[in-house]
PDB file of C-alpha atoms in Angstrom:
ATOM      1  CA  UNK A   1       1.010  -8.563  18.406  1.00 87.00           C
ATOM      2  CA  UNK A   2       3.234 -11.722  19.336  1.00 90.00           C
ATOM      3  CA  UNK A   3       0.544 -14.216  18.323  1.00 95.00           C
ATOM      4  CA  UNK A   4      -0.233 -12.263  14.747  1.00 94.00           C
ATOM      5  CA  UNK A   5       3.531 -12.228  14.168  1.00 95.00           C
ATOM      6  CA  UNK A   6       3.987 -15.763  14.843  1.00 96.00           C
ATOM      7  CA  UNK A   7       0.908 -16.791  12.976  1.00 96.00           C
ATOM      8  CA  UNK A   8       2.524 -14.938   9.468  1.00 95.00           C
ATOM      9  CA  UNK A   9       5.842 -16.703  10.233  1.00 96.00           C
ATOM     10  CA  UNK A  10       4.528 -19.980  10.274  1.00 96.00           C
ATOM     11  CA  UNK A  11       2.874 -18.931   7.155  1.00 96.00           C
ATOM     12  CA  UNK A  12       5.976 -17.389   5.787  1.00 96.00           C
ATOM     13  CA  UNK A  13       7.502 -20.217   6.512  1.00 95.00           C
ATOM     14  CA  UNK A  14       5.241 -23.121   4.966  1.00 95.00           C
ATOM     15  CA  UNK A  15       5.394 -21.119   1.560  1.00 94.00           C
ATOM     16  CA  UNK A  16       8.976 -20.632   1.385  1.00 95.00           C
ATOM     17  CA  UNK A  17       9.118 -24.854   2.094  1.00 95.00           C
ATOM     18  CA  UNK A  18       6.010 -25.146  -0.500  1.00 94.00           C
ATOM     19  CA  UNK A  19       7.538 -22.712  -2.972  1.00 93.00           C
ATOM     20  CA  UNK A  20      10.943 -22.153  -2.665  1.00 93.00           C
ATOM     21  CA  UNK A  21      10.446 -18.477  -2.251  1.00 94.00           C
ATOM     22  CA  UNK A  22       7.697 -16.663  -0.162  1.00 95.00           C
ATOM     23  CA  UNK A  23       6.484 -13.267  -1.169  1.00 96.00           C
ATOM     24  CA  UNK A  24       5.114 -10.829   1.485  1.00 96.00           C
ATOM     25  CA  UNK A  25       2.618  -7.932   0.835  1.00 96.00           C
ATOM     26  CA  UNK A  26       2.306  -5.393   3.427  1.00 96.00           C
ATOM     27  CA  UNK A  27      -0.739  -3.367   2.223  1.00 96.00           C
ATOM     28  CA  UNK A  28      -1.334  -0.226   4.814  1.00 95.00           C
ATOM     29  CA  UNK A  29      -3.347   2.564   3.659  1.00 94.00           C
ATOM     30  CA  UNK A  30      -2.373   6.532   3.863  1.00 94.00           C
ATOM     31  CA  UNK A  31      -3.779   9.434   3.823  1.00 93.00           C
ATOM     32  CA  UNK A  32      -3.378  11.540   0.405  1.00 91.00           C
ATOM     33  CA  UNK A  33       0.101  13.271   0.275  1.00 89.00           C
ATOM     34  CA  UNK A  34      -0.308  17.066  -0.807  1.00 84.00           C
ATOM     35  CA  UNK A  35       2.530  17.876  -2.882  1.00 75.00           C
ATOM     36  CA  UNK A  36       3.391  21.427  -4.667  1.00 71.00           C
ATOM     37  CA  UNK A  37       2.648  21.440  -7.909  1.00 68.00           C
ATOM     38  CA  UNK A  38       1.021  18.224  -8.237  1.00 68.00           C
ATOM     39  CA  UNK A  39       2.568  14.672  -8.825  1.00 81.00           C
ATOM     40  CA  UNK A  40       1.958  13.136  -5.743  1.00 92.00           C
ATOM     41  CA  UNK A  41       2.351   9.510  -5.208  1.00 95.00           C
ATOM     42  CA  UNK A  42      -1.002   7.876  -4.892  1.00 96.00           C
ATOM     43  CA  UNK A  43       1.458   4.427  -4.566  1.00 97.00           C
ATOM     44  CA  UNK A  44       4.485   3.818  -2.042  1.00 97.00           C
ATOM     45  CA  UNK A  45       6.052   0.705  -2.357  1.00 98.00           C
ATOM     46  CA  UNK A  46       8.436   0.130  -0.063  1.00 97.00           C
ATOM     47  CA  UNK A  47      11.770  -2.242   0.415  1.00 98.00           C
ATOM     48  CA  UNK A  48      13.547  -1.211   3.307  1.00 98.00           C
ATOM     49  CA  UNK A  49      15.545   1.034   0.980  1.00 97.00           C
ATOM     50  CA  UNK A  50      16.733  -2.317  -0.515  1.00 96.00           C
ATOM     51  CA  UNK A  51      16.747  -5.065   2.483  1.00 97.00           C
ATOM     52  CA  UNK A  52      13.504  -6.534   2.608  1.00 97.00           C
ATOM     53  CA  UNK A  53      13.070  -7.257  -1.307  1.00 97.00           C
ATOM     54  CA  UNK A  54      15.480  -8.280  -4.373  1.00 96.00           C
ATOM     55  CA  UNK A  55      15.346  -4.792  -6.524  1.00 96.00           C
ATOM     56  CA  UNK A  56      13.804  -7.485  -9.542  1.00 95.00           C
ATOM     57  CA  UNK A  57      10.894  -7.925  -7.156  1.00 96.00           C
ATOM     58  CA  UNK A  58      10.546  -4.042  -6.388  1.00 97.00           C
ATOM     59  CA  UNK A  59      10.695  -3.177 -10.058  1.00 97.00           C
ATOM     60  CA  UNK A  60       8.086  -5.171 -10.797  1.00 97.00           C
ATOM     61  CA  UNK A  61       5.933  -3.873  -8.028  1.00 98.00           C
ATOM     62  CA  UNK A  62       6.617  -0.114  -9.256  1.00 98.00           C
ATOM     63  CA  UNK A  63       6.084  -1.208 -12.916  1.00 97.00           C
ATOM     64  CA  UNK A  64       2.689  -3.318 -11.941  1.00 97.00           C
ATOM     65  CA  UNK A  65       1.551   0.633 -10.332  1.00 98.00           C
ATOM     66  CA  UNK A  66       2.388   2.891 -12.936  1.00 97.00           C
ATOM     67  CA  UNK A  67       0.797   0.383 -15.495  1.00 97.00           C
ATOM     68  CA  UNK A  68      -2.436   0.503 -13.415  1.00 97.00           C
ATOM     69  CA  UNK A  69      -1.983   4.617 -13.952  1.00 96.00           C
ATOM     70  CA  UNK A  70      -1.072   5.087 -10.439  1.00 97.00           C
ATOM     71  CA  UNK A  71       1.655   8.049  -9.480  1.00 96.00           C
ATOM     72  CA  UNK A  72       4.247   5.822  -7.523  1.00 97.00           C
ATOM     73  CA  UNK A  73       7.189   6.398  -5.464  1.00 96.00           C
ATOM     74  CA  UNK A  74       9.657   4.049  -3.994  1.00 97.00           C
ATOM     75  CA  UNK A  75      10.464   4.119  -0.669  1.00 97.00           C
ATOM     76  CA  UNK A  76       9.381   7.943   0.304  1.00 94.00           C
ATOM     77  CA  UNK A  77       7.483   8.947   2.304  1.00 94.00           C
ATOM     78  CA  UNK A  78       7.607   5.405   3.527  1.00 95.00           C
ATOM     79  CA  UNK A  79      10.118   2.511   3.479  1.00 96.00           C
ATOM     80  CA  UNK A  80       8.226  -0.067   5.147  1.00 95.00           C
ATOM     81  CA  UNK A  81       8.108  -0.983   8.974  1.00 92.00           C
ATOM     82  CA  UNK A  82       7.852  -3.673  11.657  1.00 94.00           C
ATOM     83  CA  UNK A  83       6.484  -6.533   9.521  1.00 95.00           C
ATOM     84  CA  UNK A  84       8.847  -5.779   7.163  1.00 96.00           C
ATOM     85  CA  UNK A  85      11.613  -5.468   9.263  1.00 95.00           C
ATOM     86  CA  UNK A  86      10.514  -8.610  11.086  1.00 95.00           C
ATOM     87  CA  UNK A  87       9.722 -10.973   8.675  1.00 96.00           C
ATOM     88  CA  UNK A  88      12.205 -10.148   5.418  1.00 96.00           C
ATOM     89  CA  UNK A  89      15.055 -12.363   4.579  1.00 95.00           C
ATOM     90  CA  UNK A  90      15.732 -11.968   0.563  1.00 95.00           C
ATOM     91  CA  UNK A  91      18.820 -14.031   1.249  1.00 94.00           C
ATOM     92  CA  UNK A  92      16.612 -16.906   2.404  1.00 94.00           C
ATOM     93  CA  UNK A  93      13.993 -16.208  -0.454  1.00 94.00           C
ATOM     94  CA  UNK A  94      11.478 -14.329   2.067  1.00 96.00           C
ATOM     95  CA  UNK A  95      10.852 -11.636  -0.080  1.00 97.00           C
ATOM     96  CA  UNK A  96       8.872  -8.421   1.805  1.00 97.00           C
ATOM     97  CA  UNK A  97       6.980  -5.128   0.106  1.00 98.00           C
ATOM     98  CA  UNK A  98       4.878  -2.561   1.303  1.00 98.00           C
ATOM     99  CA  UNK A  99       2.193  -1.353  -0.466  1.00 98.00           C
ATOM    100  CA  UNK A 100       0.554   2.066   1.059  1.00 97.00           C
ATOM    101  CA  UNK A 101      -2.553   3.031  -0.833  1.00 97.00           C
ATOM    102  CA  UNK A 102      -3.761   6.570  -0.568  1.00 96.00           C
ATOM    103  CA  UNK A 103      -7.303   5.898   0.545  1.00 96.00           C
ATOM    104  CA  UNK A 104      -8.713   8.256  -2.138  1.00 94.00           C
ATOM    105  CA  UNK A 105      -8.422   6.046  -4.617  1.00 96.00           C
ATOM    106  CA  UNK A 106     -11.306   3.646  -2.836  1.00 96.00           C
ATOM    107  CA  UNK A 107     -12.439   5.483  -0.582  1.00 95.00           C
ATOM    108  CA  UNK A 108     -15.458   8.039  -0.856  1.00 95.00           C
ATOM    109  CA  UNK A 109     -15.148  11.851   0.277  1.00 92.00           C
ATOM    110  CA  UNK A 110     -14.818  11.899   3.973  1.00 90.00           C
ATOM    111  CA  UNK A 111     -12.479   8.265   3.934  1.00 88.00           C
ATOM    112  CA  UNK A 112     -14.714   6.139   5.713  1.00 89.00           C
ATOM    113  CA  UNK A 113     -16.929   4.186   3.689  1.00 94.00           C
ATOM    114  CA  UNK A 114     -16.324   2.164   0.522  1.00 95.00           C
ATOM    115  CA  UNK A 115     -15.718   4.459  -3.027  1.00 96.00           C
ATOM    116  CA  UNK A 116     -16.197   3.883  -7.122  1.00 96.00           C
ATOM    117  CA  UNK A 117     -12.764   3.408  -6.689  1.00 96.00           C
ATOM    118  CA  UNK A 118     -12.633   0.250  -4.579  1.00 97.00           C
ATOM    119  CA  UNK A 119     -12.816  -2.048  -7.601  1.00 97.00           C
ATOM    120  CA  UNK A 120     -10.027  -0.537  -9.758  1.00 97.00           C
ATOM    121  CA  UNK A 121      -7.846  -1.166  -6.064  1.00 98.00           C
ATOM    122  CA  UNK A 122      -8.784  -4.418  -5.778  1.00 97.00           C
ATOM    123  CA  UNK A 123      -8.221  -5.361  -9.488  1.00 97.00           C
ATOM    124  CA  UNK A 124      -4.567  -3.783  -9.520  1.00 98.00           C
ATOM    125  CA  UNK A 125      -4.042  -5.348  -6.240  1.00 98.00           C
ATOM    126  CA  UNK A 126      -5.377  -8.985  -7.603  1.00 97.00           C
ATOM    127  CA  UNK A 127      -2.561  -8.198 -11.360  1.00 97.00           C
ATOM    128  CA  UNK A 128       0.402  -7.447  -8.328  1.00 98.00           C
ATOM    129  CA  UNK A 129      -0.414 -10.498  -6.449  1.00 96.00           C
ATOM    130  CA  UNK A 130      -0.055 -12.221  -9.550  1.00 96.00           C
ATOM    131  CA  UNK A 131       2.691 -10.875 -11.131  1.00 96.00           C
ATOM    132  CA  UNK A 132       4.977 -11.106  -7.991  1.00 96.00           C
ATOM    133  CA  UNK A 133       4.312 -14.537  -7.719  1.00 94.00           C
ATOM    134  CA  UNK A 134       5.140 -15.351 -11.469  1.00 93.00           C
ATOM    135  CA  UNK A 135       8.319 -12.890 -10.950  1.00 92.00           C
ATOM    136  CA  UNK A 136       9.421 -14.629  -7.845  1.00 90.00           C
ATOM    137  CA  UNK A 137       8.783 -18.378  -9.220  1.00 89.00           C
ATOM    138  CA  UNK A 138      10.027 -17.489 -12.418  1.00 86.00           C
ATOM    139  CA  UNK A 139       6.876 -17.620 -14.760  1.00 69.00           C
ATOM    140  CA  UNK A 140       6.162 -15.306 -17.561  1.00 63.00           C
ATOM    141  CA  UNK A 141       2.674 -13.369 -17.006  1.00 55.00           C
ATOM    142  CA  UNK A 142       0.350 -12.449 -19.460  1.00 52.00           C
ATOM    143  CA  UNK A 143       0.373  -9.483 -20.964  1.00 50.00           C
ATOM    144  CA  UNK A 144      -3.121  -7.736 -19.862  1.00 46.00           C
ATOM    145  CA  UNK A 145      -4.128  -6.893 -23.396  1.00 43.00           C
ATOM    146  CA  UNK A 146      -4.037 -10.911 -24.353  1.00 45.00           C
TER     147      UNK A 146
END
């Protein structure tokens, strides 16, 4: 994993210089959480219970979720791991969040091949992307009814 590691660090890096501020997305998958009653997250974004990501940053990842109609949660049943751990410095601008997906929402039955829901995914993953970015350099986004 050294080589990978190094490879987003340099990367990390040469937006931070470019930018002024770099923005991470970890984007794992998981499998569906069963939960009593319903109410499940379908969303976990995770921080590092606060250390890998200004809260403004997380907040806007949660908010970007539920507008997309997604159950979220922040931070349980995961916080975020290695890459996280490794490569998040908010104090130097190097902003880090992770994303998990339950892979039911593009995924067919069985989870192995592509689902119907692949392209709602992608589009709510394309409006985070974007968002963070304005968030983090200070831009205003559209709003997605204009």
């Amino acid at each position: 994993h050294r080589p990978y590691h190094h490879a987003l660090a340099g990367l990390v890096d040469q937006a931070r210089a470019r930018f002024g501020a770099a923005v991470l997305l970890d984007l794992p998958s998981m499998p569906p959480i069963r939960a009593n009653g319903g109410g499940a997250p379908r969303i976990v974004i995770g921080d590092r219970f606060g250390r890998s990501a200004s809260a403004r940053l997380t907040a806007r990842a949660v908010a970007e979720a539920q507008a997309a109609g997604f159950p979220t949660a922040i931070n349980s049943p995961y916080a975020g791991g290695h890459i996280l751990e490794r490569h998040a410095a908010p104090g130097r601008g190097v902003h880090a969040i992770q994303v998990e997906i339950d892979r039911s929402l593009y995924l067919a039955p069985g989870l192995s091949d592509p689902g119907e829901g692949l392209p709602r995914v992608a589009d709510f993953i394309a409006q985070l992307t974007a968002a963070l970015a304005d968030e983090v350099l200070g831009r205003p986004t559209a709003i997605a009814a204009e």
